[in-house]
Short mmCIF file of C-alpha atoms in Angstrom, two decimals:
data_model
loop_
_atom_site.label_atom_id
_atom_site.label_comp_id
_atom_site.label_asym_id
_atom_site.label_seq_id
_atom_site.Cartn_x
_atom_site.Cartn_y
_atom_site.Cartn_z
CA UNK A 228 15.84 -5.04 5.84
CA UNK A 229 19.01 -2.93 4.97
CA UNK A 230 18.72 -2.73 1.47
CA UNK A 231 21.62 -0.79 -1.16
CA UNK A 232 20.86 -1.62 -4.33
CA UNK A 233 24.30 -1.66 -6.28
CA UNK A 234 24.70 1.74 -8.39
CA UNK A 235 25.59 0.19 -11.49
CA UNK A 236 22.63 -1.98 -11.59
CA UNK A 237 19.15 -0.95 -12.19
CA UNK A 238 17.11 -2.23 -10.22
CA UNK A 239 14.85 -4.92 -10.34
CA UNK A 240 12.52 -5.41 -7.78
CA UNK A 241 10.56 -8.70 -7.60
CA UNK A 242 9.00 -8.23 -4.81
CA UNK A 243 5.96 -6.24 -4.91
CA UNK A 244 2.41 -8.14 -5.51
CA UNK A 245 1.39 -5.20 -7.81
CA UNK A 246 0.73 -6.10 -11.04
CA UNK A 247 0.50 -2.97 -12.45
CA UNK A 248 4.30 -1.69 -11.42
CA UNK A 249 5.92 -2.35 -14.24
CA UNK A 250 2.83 -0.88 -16.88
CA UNK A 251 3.53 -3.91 -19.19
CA UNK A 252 -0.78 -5.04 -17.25
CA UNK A 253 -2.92 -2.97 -17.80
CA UNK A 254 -6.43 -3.44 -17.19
CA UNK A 255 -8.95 -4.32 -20.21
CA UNK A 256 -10.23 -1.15 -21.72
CA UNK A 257 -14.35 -2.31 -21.02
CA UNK A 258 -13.03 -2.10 -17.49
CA UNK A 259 -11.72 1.53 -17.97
CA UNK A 260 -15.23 2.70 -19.98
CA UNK A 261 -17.20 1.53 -17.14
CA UNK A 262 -15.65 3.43 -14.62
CA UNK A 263 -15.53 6.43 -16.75
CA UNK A 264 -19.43 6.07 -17.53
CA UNK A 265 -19.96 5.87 -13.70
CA UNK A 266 -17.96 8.90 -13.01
CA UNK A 267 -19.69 10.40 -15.98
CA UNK A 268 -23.46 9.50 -15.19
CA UNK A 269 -23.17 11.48 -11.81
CA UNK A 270 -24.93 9.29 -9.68
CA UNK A 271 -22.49 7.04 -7.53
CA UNK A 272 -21.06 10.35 -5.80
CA UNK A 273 -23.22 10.04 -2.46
CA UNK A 274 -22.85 7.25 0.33
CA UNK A 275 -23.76 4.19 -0.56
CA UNK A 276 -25.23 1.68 1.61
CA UNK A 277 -22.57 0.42 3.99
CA UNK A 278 -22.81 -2.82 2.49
CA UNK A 279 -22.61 -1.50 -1.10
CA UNK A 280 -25.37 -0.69 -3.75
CA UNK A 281 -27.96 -3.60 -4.07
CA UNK A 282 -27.41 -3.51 -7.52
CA UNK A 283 -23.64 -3.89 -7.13
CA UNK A 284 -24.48 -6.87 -5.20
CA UNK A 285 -26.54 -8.38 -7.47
CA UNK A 286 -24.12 -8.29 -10.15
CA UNK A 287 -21.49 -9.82 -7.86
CA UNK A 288 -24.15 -12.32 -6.98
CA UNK A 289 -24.72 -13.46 -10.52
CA UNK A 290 -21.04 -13.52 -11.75
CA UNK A 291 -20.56 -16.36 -9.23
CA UNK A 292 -23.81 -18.27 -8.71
CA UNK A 293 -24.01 -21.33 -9.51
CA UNK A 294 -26.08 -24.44 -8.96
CA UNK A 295 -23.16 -25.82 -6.86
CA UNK A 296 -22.91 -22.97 -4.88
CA UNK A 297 -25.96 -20.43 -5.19
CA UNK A 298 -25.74 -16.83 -4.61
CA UNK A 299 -28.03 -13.96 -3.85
CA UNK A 300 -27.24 -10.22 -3.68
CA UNK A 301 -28.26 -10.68 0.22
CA UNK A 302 -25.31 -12.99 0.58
CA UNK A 303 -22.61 -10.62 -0.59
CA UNK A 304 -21.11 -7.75 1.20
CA UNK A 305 -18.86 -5.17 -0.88
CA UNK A 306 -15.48 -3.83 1.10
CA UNK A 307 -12.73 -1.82 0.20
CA UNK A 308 -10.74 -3.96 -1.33
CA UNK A 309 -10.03 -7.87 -0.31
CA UNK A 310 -8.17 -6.88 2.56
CA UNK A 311 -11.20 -5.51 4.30
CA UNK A 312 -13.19 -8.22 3.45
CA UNK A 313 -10.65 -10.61 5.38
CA UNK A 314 -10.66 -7.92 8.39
CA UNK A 315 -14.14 -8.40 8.37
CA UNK A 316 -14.68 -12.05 8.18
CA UNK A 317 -11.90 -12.89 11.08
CA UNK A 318 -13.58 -9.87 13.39
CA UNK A 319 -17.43 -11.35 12.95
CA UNK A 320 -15.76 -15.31 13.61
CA UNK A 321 -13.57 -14.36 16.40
CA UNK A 322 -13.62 -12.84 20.16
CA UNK A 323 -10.73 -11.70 22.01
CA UNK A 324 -8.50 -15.39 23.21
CA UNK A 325 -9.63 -17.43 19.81
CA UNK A 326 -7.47 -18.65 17.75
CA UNK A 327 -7.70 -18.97 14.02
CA UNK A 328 -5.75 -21.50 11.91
CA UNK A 329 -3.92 -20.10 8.91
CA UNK A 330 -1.69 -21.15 6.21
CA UNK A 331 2.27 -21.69 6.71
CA UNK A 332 3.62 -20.00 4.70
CA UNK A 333 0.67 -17.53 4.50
CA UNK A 334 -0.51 -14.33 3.53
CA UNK A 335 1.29 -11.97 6.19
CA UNK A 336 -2.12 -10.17 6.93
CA UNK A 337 -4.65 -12.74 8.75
CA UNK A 338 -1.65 -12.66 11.20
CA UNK A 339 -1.45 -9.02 11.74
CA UNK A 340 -5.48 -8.61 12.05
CA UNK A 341 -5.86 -11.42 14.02
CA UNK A 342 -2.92 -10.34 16.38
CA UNK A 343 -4.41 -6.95 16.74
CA UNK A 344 -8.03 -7.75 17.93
CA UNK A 345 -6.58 -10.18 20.47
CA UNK A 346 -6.99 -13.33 17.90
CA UNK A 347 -4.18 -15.90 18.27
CA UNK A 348 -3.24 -17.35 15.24
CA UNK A 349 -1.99 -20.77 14.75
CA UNK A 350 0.21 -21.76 11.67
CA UNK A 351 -0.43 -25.01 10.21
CA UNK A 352 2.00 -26.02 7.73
CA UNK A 353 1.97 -26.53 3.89
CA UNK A 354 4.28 -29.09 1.96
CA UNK A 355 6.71 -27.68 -0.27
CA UNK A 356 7.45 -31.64 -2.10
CA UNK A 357 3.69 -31.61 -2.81
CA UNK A 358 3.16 -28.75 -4.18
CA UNK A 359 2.34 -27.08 -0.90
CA UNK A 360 -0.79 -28.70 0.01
CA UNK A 361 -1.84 -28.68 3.23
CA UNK A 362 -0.38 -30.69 6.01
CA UNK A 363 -4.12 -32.32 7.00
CA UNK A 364 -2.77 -34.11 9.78
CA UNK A 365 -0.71 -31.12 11.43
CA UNK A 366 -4.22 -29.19 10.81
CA UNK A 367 -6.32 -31.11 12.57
CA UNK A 368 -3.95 -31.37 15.54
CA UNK A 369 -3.98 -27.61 15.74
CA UNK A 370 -7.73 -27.65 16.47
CA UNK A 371 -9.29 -26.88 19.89
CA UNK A 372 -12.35 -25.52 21.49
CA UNK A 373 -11.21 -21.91 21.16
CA UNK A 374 -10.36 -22.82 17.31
CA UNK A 375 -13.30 -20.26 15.34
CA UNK A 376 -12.11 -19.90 11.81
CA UNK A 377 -9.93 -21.99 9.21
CA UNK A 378 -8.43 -19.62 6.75
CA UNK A 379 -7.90 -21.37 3.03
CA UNK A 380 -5.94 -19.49 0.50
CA UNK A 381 -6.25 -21.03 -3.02
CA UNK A 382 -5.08 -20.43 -5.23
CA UNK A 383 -1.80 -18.81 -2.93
CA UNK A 384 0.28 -16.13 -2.17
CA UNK A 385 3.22 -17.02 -2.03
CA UNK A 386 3.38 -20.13 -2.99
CA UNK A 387 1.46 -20.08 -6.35
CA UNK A 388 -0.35 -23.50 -5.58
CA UNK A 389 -3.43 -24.47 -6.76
CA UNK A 390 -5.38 -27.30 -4.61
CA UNK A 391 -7.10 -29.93 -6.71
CA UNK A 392 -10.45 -30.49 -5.92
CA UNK A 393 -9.93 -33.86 -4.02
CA UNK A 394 -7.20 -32.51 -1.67
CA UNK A 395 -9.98 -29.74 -1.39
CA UNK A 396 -12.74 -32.31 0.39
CA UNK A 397 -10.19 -33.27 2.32
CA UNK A 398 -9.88 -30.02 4.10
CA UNK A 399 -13.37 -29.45 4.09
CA UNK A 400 -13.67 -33.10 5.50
CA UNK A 401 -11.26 -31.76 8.59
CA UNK A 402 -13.44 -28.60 9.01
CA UNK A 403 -16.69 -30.40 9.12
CA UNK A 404 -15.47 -32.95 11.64
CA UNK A 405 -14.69 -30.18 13.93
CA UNK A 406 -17.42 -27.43 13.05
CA UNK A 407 -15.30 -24.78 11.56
CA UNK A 408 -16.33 -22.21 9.25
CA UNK A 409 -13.80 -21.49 6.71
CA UNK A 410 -12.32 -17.90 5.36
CA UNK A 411 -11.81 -19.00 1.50
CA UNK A 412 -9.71 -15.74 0.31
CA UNK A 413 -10.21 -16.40 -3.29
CA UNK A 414 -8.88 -13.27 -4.26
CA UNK A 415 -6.77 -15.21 -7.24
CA UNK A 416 -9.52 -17.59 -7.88
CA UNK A 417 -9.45 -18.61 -11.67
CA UNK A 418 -6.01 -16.74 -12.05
CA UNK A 419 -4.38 -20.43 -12.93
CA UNK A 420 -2.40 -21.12 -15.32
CA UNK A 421 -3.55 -22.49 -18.80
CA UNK A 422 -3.43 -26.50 -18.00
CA UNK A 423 -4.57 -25.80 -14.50
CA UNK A 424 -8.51 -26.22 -13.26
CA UNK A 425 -9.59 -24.00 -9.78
CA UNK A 426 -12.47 -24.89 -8.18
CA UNK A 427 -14.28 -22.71 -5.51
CA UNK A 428 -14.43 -24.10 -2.32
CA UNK A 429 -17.78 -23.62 -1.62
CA UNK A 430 -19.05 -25.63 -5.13
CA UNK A 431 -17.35 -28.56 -2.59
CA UNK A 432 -19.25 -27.94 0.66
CA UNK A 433 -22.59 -29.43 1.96
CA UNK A 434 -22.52 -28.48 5.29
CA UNK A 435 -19.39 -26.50 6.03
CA UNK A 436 -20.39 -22.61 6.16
CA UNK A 437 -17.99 -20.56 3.95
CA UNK A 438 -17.11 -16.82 4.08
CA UNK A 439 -15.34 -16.32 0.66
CA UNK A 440 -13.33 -13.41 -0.19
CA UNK A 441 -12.60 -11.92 -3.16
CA UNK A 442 -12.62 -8.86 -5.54
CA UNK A 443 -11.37 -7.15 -8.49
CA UNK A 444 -7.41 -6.25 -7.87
CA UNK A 445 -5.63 -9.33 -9.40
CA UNK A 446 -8.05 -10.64 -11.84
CA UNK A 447 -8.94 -7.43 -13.55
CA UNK A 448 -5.61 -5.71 -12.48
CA UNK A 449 -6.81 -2.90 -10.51
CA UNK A 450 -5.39 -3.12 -6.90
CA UNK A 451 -5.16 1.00 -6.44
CA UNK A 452 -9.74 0.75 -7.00
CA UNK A 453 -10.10 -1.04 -4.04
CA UNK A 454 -13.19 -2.86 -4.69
CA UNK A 455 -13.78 -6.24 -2.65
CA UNK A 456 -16.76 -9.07 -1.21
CA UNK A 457 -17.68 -10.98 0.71
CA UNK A 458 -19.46 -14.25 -0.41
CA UNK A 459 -21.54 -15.71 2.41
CA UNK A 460 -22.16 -19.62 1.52
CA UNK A 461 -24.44 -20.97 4.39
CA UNK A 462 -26.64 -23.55 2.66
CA UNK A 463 -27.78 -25.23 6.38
CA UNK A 464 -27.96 -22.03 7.71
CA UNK A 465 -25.34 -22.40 10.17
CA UNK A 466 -24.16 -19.12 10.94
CA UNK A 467 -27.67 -18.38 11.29
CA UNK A 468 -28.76 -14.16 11.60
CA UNK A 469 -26.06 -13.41 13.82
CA UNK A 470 -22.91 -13.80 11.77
CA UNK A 471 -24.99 -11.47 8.66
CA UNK A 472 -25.98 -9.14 11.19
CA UNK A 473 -22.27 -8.97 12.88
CA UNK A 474 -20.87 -8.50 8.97
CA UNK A 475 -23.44 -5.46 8.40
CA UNK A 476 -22.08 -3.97 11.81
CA UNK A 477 -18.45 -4.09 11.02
CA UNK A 478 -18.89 -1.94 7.22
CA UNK A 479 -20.53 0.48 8.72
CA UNK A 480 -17.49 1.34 10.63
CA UNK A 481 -16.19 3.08 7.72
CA UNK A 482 -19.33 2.94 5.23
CA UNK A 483 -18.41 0.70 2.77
CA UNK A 484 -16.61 0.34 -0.69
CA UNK A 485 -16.00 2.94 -3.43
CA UNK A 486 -19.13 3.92 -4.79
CA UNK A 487 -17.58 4.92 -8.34
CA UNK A 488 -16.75 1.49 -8.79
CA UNK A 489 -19.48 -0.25 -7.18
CA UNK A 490 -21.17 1.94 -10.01
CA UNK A 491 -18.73 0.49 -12.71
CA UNK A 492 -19.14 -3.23 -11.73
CA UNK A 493 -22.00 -5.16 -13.69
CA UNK A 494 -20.54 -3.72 -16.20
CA UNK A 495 -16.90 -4.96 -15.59
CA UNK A 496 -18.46 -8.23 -14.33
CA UNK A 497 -20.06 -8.78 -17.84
CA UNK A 498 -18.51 -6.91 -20.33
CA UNK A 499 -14.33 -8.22 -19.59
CA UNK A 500 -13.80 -10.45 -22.77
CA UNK A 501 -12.42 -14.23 -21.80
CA UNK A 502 -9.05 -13.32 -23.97
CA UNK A 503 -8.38 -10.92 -21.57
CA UNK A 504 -8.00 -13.30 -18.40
CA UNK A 505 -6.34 -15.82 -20.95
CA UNK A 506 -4.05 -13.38 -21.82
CA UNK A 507 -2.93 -12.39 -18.14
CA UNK A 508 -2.70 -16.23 -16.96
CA UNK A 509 -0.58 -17.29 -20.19
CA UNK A 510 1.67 -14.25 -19.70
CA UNK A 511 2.20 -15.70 -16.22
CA UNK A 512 2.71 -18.40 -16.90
CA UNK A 513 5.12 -18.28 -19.56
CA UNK A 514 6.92 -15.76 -16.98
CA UNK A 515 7.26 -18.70 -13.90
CA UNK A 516 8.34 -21.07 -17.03
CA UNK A 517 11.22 -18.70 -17.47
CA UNK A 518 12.27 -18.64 -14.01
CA UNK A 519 11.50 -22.39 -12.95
CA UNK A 520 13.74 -23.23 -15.98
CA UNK A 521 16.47 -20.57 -15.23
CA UNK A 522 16.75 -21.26 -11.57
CA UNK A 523 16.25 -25.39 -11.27
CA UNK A 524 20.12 -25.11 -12.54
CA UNK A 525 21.28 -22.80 -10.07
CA UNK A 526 23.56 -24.19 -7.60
CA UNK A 527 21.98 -23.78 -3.72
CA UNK A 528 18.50 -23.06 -4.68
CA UNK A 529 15.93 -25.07 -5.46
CA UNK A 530 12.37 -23.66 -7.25
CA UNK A 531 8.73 -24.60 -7.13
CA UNK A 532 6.79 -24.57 -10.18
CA UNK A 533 3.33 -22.80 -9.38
CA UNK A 534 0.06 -23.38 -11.04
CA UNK A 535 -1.49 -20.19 -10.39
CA UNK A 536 -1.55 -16.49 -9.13
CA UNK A 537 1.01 -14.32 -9.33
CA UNK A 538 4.08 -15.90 -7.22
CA UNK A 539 7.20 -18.15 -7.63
CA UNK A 540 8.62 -19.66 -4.23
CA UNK A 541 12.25 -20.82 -4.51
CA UNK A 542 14.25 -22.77 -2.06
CA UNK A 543 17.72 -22.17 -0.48
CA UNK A 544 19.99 -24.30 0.72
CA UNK A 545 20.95 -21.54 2.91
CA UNK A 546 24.08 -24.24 4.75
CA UNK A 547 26.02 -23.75 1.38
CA UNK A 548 25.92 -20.21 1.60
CA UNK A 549 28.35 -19.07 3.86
CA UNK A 550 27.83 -15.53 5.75
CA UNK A 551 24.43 -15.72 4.85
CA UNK A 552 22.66 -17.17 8.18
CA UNK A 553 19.13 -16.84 6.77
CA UNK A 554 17.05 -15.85 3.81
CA UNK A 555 16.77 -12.15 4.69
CA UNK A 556 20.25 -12.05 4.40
CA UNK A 557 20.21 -13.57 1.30
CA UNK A 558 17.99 -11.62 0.15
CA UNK A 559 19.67 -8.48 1.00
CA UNK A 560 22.77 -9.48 -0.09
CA UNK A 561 21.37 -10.08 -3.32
CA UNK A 562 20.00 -6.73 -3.63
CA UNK A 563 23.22 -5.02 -2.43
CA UNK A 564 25.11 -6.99 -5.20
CA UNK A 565 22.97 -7.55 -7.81
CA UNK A 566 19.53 -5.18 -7.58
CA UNK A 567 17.18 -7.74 -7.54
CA UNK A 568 14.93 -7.47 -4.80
CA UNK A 569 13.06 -10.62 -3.76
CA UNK A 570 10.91 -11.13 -0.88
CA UNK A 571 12.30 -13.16 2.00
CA UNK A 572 9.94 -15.65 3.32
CA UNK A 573 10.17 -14.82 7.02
CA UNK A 574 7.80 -12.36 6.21
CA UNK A 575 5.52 -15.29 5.83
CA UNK A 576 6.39 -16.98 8.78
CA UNK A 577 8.77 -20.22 6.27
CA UNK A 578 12.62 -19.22 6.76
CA UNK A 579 14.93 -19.89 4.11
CA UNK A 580 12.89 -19.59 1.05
CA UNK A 581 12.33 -16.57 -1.37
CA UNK A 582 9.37 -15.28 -3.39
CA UNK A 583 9.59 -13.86 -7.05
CA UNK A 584 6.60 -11.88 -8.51
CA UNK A 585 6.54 -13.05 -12.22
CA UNK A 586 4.29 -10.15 -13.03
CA UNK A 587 7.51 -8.15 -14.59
CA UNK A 588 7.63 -8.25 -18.16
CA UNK A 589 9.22 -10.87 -19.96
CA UNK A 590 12.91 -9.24 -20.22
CA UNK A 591 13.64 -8.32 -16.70
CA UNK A 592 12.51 -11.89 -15.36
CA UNK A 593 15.25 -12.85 -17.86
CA UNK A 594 17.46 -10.53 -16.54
CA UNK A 595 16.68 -11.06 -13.03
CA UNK A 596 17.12 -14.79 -13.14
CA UNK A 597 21.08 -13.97 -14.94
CA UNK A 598 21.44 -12.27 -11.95
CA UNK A 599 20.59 -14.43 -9.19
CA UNK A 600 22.19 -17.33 -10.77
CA UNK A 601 25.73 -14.90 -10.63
CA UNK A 602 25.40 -14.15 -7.02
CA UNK A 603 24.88 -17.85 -6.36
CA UNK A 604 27.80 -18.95 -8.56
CA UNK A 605 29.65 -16.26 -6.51
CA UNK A 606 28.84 -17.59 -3.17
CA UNK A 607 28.02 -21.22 -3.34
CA UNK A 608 30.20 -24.04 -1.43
CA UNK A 609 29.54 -27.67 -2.71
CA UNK A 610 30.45 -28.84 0.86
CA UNK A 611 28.09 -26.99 3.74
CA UNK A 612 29.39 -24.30 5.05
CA UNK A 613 30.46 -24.83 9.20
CA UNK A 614 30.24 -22.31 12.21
CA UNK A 615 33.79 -20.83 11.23
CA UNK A 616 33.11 -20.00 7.41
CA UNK A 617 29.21 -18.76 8.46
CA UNK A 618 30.65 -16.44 11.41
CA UNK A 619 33.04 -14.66 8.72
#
């Protein structure tokens, strides 16, 4: 993207899924002491196991057991960071020629991992007038004997859906019909708004075998500690020794998670008071409020209220724009008139759409949404645009 902010603007860039940018959320300060009495206590500065500290584990295993969905520490795997722990779940699922399933629009990553082992990647689509749930039918078409992994994101990025727990058995329904294990990144799980209910995937599943993925950087707001899992839910045994063995092969290529946190994490994992979650989700919320109700007026553009995470996915009506042809365009023009940077959604694969981070504090989301409703008042035609006026 060509992007020249305009000089007289500050910028504001809503682009970035980095909570802490903007220093207006921070991290609870329990989170801070435990990480300062593992650097202090001098004993996480060695390697760790690749897989992460058995202790560590354990305390990863408890936080999320349940008798829906039971854990042990020999069912999770610690990675640097969720990103790894995706990396990691699509290498041990998938040879060279699969193809994986993933969300449209989707995280931008399971395509670029896949993609670079020599995964194929099929998109199967979400519905933007239901609150982007999944397109079941377009799913299961997608499915075929080189078809090794469905990837679930819930709640998402972008789209800031949440999946209720019925629309939930009927994707597990699909993958159990076919015999696909399923890549739950949960890395937002319980990050819904207040109002909202998330439910864990594998709490759902009898049979299907789920590799969920998770970790500390948007719940506890600490992306830079890179601390992640791996949450192996297998209750038939399924996967049976080989996809465990395959998962403790692939950390050891570069020896695991930070041990400094892994040191710091019972204690996070216990100690984080329940106002502190409440107070990031009702922030966020309160923050997509703002927009959804700034933007629904805006001529051209048309918003979709989330439920969860971090995002805010907003329409355009990109034919009443004219010498815009697409949404990076848009986008860019937007940023060279008005410096406001939002992220076009051809990055995830869905043209013609835009995503907001509503992680900036209350008064630039304000701001920002003044903004973009000028440049659309600016550039809007009530009638749509033809090849003459979009070629000027």
């Amino acid at each position: 993207m060509k992007l020249t902010p305009n000089p007289e603007k500050a910028m504001i860039a809503l682009s970035i899924g980095d909570p802490t940018v903007f220093g207006n959320l921070p991290t609870d300060a329990c989170v801070l002491k435990a990480l300062k009495d593992a650097v202090e206590s001098a004993r996480y500065n060695g390697y760790a196991p690749s897989i992460g500290y058995q202790k560590s584990r354990e305390a990863v295993a408890n936080f999320y057991n349940s008798s829906l969905a039971p854990l042990e520490a020999k069912d999770v795997v610690l990675t640097s960071g969720c990103s790894q722990a995706i990396e990691l779940c699509i290498s041990v699922l998938s040879n060279p020629g699969d193809n994986i399933l993933i969300p449209c629009p989707g995280f931008s990553l399971y395509k670029t991992i896949a993609l670079s082992i020599g995964v194929q990647v099929k998109l199967y689509n979400l519905l933007p007038e239901r609150s982007w749930e999944v397109d079941l039918e377009h799913l299961e078409s997608l499915v075929d004997e080189q078809t090794t992994c469905l990837v679930l994101t819930n709640p998402s990025n972008p789209c800031g859906s949440v999946f209720s727990k019925e629309h939930l058995e009927g994707i597990l329904k699909v993958a159990s019909k076919h015999c696909l294990p399923i890549l739950a990144d949960e890395i937002y799980g319980d990050m819904v708004f207040p109002g909202c209910t998330y439910t864990s995937l594998a709490t759902l599943s009898s049979d299907v075998p789920i590799l969920s993925c998770g970790g500390l950087a948007k719940r506890w707001l600490v992306p830079g500690w890179r601390m992640g899992w791996i949450l192996i839910h297998d209750r038939r045994d399924v996967f049976g020794s080989e996809i465990r063995k395959g998962l403790v092969k692939l950390t050891q290529l570069i020896l695991g998670a930070c041990t400094l946190v892994q040191g710091a994490l019972e204690s996070i994992l216990q100690n984080t008071p329940q106002h502190f979650y409440d107070s990031t989700t009702s922030f966020l919320k309160a923050n997509a409020e703002i927009c959804f109700k700034e933007l629904s007026t805006v001529p051209g553009l048309t918003p979709i209220m989330p439920s969860g995470a971090m995002y805010f996915m907003v329409g355009i009506d990109i034919d009443h724009f004219p010498g815009m042809k697409n949404d990076v365009e848009f986008t860019e023009r937007l940023v060279t008139e008005q410096s406001v940077f939002c992220l076009p959604t051809s990055a995830f694969d869905y043209p013609n759409f835009f995503r907001i981070v509503v992680t900036v504090p209350e008064k630039l989301m304000v701001e920002a949404c003044v903004r973009i409703r000028l440049f659309c008042q600016q550039h809007y035609l009530p009638h749509r645009a033809d090849s003459s006026e979009l070629d000027q």
